[in-house]
Short mmCIF file of C-alpha atoms in Angstrom, two decimals:
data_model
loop_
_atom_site.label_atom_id
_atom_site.label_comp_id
_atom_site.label_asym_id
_atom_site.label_seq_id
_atom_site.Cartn_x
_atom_site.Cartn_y
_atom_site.Cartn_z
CA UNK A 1 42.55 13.77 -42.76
CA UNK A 2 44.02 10.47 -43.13
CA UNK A 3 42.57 7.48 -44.34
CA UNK A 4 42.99 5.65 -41.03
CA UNK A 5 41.72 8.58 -38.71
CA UNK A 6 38.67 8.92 -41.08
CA UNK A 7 37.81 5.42 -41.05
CA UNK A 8 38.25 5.39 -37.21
CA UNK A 9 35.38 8.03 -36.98
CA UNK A 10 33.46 7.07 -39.36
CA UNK A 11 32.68 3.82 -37.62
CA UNK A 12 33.19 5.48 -34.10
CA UNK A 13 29.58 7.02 -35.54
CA UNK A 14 27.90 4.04 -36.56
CA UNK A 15 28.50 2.52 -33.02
CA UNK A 16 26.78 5.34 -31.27
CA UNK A 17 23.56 4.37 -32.01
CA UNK A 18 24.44 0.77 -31.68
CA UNK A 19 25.44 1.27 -27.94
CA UNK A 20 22.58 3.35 -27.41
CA UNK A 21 20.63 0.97 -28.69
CA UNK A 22 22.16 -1.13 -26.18
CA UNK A 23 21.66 1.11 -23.29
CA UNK A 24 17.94 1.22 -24.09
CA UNK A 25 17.34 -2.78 -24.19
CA UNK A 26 19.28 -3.55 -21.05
CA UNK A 27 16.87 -0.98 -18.83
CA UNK A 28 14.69 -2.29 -16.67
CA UNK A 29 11.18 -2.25 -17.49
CA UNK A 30 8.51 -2.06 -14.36
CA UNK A 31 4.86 -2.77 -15.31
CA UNK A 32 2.77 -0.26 -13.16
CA UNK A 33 -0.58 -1.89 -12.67
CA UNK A 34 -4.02 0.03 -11.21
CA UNK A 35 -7.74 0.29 -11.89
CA UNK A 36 -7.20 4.23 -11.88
CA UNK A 37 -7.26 6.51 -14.69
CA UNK A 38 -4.43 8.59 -15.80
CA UNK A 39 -5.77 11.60 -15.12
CA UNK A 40 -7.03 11.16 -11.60
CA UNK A 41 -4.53 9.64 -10.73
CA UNK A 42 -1.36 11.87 -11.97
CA UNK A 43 -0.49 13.15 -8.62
CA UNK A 44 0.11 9.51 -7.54
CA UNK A 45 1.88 8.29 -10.43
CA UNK A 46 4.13 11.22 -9.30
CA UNK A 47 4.68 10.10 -5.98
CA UNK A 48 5.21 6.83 -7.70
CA UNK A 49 7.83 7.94 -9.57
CA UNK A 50 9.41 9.84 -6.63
CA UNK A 51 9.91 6.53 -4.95
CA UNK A 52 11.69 5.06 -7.30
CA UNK A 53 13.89 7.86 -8.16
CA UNK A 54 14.75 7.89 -4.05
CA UNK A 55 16.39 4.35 -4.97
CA UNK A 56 18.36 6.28 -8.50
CA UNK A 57 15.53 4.99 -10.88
CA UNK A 58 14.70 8.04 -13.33
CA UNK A 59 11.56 7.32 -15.94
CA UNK A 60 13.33 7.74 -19.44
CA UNK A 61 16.86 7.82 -18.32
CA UNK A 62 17.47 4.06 -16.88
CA UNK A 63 14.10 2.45 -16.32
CA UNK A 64 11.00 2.42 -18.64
CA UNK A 65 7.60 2.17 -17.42
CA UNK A 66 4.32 0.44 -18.82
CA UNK A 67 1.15 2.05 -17.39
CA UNK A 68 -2.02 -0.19 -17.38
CA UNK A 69 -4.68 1.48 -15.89
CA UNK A 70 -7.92 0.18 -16.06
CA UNK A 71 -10.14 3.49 -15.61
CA UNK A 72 -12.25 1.63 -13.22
CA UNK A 73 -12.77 -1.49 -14.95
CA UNK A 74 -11.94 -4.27 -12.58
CA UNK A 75 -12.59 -6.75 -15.45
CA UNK A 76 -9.31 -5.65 -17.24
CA UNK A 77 -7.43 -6.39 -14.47
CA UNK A 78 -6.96 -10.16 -15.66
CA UNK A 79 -5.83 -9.47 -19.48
CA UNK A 80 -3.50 -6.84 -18.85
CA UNK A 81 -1.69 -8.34 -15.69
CA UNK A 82 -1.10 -11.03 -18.75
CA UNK A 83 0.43 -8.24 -21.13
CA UNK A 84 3.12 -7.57 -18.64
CA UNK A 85 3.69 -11.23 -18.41
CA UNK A 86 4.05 -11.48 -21.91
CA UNK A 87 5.79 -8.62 -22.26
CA UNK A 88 8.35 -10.06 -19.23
CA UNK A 89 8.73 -6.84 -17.43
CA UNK A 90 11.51 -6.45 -14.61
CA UNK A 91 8.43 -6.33 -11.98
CA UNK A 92 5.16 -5.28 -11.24
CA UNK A 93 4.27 -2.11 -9.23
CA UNK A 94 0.29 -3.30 -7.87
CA UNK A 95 -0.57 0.07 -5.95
CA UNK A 96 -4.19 -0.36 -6.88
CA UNK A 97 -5.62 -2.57 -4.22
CA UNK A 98 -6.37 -6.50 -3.56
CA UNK A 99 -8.26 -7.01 -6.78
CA UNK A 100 -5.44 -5.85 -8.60
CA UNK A 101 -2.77 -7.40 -6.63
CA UNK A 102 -5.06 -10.58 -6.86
CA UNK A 103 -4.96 -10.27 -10.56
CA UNK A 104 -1.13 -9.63 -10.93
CA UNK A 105 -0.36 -12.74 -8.46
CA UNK A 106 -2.24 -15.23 -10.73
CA UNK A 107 -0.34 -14.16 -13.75
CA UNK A 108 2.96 -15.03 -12.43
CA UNK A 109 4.82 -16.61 -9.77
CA UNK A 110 8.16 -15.38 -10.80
CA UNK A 111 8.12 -11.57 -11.65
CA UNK A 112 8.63 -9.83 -8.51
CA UNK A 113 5.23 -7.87 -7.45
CA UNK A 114 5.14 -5.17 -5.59
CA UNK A 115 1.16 -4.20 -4.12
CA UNK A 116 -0.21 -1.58 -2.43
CA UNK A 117 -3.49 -3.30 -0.65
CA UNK A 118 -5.96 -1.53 2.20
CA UNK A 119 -6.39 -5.27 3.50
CA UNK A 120 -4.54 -7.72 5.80
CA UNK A 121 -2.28 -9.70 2.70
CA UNK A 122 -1.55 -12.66 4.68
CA UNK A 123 -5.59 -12.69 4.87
CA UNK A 124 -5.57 -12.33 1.41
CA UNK A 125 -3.20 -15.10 0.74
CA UNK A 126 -0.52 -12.61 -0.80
CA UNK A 127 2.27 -13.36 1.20
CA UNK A 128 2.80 -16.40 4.16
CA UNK A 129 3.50 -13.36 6.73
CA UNK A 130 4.52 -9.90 7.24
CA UNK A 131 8.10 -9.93 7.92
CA UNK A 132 8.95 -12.82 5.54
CA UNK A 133 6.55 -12.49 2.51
CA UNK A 134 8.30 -16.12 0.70
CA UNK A 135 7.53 -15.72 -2.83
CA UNK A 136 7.34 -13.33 -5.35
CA UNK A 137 4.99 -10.34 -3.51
CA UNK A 138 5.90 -7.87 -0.57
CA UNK A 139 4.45 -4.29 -0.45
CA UNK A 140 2.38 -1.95 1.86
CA UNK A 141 -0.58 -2.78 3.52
CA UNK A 142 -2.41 0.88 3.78
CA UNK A 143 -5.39 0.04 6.37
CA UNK A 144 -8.07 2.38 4.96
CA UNK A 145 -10.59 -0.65 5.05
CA UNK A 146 -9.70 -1.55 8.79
CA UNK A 147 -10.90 1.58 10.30
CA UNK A 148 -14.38 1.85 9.55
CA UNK A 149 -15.68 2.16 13.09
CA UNK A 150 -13.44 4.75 13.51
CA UNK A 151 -14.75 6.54 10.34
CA UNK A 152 -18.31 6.06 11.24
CA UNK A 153 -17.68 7.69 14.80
CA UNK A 154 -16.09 10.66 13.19
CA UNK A 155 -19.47 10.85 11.49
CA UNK A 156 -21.71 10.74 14.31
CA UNK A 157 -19.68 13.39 16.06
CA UNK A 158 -19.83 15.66 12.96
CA UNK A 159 -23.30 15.14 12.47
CA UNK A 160 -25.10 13.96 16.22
CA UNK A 161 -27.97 14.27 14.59
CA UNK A 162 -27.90 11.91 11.84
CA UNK A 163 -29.77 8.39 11.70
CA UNK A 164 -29.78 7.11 8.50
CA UNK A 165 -26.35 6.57 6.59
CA UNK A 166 -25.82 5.70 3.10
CA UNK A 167 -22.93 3.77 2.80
CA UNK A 168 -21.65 3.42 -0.95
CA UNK A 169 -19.13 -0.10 -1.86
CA UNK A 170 -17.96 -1.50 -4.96
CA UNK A 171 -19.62 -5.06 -5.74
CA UNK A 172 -16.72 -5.92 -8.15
CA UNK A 173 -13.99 -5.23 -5.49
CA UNK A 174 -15.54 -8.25 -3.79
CA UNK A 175 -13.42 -8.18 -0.76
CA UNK A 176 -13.29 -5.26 0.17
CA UNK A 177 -16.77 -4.22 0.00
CA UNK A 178 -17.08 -7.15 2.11
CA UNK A 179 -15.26 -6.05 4.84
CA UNK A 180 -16.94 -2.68 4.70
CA UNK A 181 -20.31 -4.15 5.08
CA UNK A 182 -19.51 -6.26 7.51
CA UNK A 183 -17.55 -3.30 9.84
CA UNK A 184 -20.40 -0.53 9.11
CA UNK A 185 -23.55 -2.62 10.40
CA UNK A 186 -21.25 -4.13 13.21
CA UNK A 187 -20.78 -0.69 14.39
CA UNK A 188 -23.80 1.35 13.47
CA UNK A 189 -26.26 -0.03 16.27
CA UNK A 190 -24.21 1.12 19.13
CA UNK A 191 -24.20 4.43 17.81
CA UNK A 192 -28.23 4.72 17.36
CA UNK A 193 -27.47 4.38 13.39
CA UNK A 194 -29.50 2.63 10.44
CA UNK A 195 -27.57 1.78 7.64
CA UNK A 196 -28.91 1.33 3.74
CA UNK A 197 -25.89 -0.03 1.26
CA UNK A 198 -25.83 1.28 -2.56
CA UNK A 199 -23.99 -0.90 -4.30
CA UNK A 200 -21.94 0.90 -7.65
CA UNK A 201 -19.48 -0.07 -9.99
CA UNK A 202 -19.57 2.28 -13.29
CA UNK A 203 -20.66 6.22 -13.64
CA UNK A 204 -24.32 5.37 -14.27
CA UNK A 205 -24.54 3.22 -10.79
CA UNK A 206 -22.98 6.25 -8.76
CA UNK A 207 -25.52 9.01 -10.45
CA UNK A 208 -28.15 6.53 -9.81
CA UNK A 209 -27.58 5.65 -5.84
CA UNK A 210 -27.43 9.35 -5.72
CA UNK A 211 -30.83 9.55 -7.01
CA UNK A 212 -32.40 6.80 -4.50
CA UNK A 213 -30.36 8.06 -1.40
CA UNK A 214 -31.65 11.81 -1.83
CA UNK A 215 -35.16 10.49 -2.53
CA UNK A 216 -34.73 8.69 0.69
CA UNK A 217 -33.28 11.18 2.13
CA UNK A 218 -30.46 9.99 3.66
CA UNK A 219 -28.56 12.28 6.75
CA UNK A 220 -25.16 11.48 5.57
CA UNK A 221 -23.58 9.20 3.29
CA UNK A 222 -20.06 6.87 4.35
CA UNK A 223 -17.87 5.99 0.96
CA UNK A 224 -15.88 2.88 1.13
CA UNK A 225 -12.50 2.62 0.46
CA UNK A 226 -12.23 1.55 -3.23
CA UNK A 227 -9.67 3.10 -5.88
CA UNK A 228 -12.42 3.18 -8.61
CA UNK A 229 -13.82 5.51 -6.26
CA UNK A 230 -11.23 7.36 -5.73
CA UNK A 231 -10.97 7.42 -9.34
CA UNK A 232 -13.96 9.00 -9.64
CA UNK A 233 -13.69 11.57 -6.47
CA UNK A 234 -14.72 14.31 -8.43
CA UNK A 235 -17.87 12.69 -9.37
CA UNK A 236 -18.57 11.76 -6.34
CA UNK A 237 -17.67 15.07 -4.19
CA UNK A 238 -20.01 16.70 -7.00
CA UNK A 239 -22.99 15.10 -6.43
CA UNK A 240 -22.45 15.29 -2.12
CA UNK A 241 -22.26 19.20 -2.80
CA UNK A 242 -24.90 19.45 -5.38
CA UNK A 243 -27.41 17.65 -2.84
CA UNK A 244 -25.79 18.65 0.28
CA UNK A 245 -25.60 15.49 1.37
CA UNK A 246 -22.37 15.37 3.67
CA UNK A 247 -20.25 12.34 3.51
CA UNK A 248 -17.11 11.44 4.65
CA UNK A 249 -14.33 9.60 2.64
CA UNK A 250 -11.48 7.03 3.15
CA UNK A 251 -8.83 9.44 1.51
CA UNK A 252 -7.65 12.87 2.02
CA UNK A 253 -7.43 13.22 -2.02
CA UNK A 254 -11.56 13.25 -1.78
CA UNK A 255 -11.22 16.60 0.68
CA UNK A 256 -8.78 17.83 -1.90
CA UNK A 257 -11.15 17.76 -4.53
CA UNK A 258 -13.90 19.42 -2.08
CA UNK A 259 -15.45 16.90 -0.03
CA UNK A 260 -15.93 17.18 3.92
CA UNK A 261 -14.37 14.91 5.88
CA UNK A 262 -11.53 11.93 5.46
CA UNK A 263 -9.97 9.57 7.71
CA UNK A 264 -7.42 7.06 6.93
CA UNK A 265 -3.62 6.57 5.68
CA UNK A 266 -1.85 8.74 2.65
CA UNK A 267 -2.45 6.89 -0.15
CA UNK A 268 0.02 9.08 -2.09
CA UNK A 269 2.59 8.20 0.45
CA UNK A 270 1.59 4.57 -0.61
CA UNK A 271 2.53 4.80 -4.16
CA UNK A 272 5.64 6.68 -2.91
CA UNK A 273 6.45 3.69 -0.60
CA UNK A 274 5.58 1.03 -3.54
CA UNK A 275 8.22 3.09 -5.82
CA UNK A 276 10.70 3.09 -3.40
CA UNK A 277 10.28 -1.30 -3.09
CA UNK A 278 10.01 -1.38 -6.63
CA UNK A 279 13.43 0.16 -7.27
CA UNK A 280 15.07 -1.89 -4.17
CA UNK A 281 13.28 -4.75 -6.20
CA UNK A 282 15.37 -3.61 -9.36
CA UNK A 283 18.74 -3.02 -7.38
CA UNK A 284 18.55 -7.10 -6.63
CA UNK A 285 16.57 -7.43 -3.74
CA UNK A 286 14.20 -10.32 -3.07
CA UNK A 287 10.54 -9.77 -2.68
CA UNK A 288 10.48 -13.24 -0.16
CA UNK A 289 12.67 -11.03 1.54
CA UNK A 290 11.22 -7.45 1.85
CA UNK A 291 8.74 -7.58 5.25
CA UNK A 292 5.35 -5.74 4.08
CA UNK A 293 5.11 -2.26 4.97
CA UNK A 294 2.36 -1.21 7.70
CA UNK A 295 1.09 2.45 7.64
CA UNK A 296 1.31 3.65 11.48
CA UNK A 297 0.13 7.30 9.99
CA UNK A 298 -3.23 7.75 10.02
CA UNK A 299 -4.78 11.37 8.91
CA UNK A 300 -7.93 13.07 9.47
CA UNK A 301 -8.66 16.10 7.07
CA UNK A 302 -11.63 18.36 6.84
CA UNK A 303 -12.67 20.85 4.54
CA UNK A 304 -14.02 24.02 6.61
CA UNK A 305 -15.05 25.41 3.53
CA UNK A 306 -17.56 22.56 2.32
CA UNK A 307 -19.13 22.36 5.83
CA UNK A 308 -19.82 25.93 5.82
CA UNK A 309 -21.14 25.41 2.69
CA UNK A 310 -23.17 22.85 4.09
CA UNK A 311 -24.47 24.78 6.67
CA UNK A 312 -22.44 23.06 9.43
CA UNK A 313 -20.78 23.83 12.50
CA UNK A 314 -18.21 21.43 12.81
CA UNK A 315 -17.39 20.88 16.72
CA UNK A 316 -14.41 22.37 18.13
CA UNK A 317 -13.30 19.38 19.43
CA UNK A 318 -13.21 17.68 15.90
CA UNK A 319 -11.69 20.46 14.78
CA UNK A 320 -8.81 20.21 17.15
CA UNK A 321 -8.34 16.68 16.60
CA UNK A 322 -7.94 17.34 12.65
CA UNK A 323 -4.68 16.84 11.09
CA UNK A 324 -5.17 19.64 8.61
CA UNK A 325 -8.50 21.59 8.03
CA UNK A 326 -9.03 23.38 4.85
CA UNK A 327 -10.05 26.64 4.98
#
């Protein structure tokens, strides 16, 4: 070999790793921020994922992704919403509700945010209106907290027998349990129903309004839209079967795991959605300029299996009406 060619490859070599050390700084980075936990929550991070690879984003090959999830603790929200300022991430995917998004939006008014909230945002003071958001947030607004009437009618036809309802909300997810409140005991008279509210916000407040609503013997119990709850579906659909206390949910993923009844929008269709605005986000597109995404699907799932379990016969009516059953 001669002493040109050799020195030609020899530092053709050494700039391989130098370009692919290129390669890796200039990809994008997305923060992906949620109160879930990583394990609960893999089948969304999936869909996640799928949404931005349906705009040519691939995890590993040309964008990187920091998880923060929270497991549950809305009081983390805050400091690491400030990591992935400090860390000046491409944008940040919110798909974890208003507390979150709330959190994200008060860390910075420059990185593009995309959220994934069950309330109105313009309500919330995310964005100055639907089809022109104006500043750094757009996203999709998922509705599970705006049909709680309808939830609590699904109820009473399951069970026409029931009076008393437990409903469950999450004190730290201020708004939302809020809005819950307010819906359920605005509805509830009309339909001949009392309503008791357990507040809980850890493991130890969930196991213990268990313990007061079957002491008080509750007919039915109504779980509020909330994604440490739906963190801790497992939990939750555990203790509903182990006391047969039926209950219905504001997500199919509850069913899933074994609980009765849900009603509301696909909130793994959400994080698809917020993947798919994330990588339009990363393409160049303006988040003043995205209009907020409404979901027009709305889903009601039951789980044949847990009401025979229960000792239920679930009306053939409701069961026509169901957009899947389990069996």
């Amino acid at each position: 070999m001669k002493r040109r060619q050799f020195i030609t490859l020899v530092g053709g070599a050494a700039a391989w790793p130098l370009a692919a050390r290129a390669q890796q700084a200039a990809m994008p980075v997305v923060g992906l921020l949620s109160p879930q936990s990583r394990g609960a929550a893999s089948q969304l991070l999936e869909a996640f994922r799928r949404g931005l690879a349906e705009t040519g984003y691939v995890e590993g090959q040309n964008v990187a992704i920091e998880y923060r999830l929270t497991e549950g603790r809305f009081d983390r929200l805050a400091e690491m919403a400030a990591d992935l300022v400090r860390r000046q991430v491409s944008a940040i995917s919110v798909p974890g509700g208003s507390v979150a998004t709330l959190a994200a939006k008060a860390a910075t008014q420059t990185i593009p945010i995309v959220f994934g909230v069950a309330e109105d945002p313009v309500k919330l003071g995310l964005v100055a209106s639907l089809a022109r958001p104006g500043g750094n947030l757009t996203g999709i607004n998922f509705f599970t907290a705006e049909v709680v009437a309808k939830r609590l009618g699904l109820l009473r036809e399951l069970l026409p027998s029931a009076a008393r309802i437990a409903v469950l909300v999450n004190p730290t997810n201020a708004t939302n349990a809020e809005a819950t409140v307010r819906d359920v005991q605005s509805a509830a008279p009309a339909m001949g129903l009392q309503i008791q509210i357990f507040n809980a916000s850890t493991n130890s407040e969930i196991d213990a309004s268990f313990a007061t609503l079957v002491r008080e013997r509750a007919d039915a119990l109504f779980v509020a839209p909330d994604a440490f709850f739906t963190a801790r579906r497992v939990q939750l659909v555990h203790l509903a079967t182990r006391h047969t206390i039926p209950a219905t949910y504001p997500v199919r993923e509850f069913v899933e795991a074994g609980g009765l009844m849900s009603y509301g929008t696909s909130i793994t269709d959400m994080y698809r959605h917020v993947g798919v605005y994330t990588g339009r986000i990363l393409k160049g597109a303006k988040p003043a300029d995205l209009p907020v995404v409404q979901s027009s699907k709305f889903e009601l799932i039951i789980n044949l299996q847990t009401a025979k379990l229960f000792g239920l016969n679930v009306p053939a009516m409701l069961l026509a009406s169901a957009d899947e059953v389990i069996e």
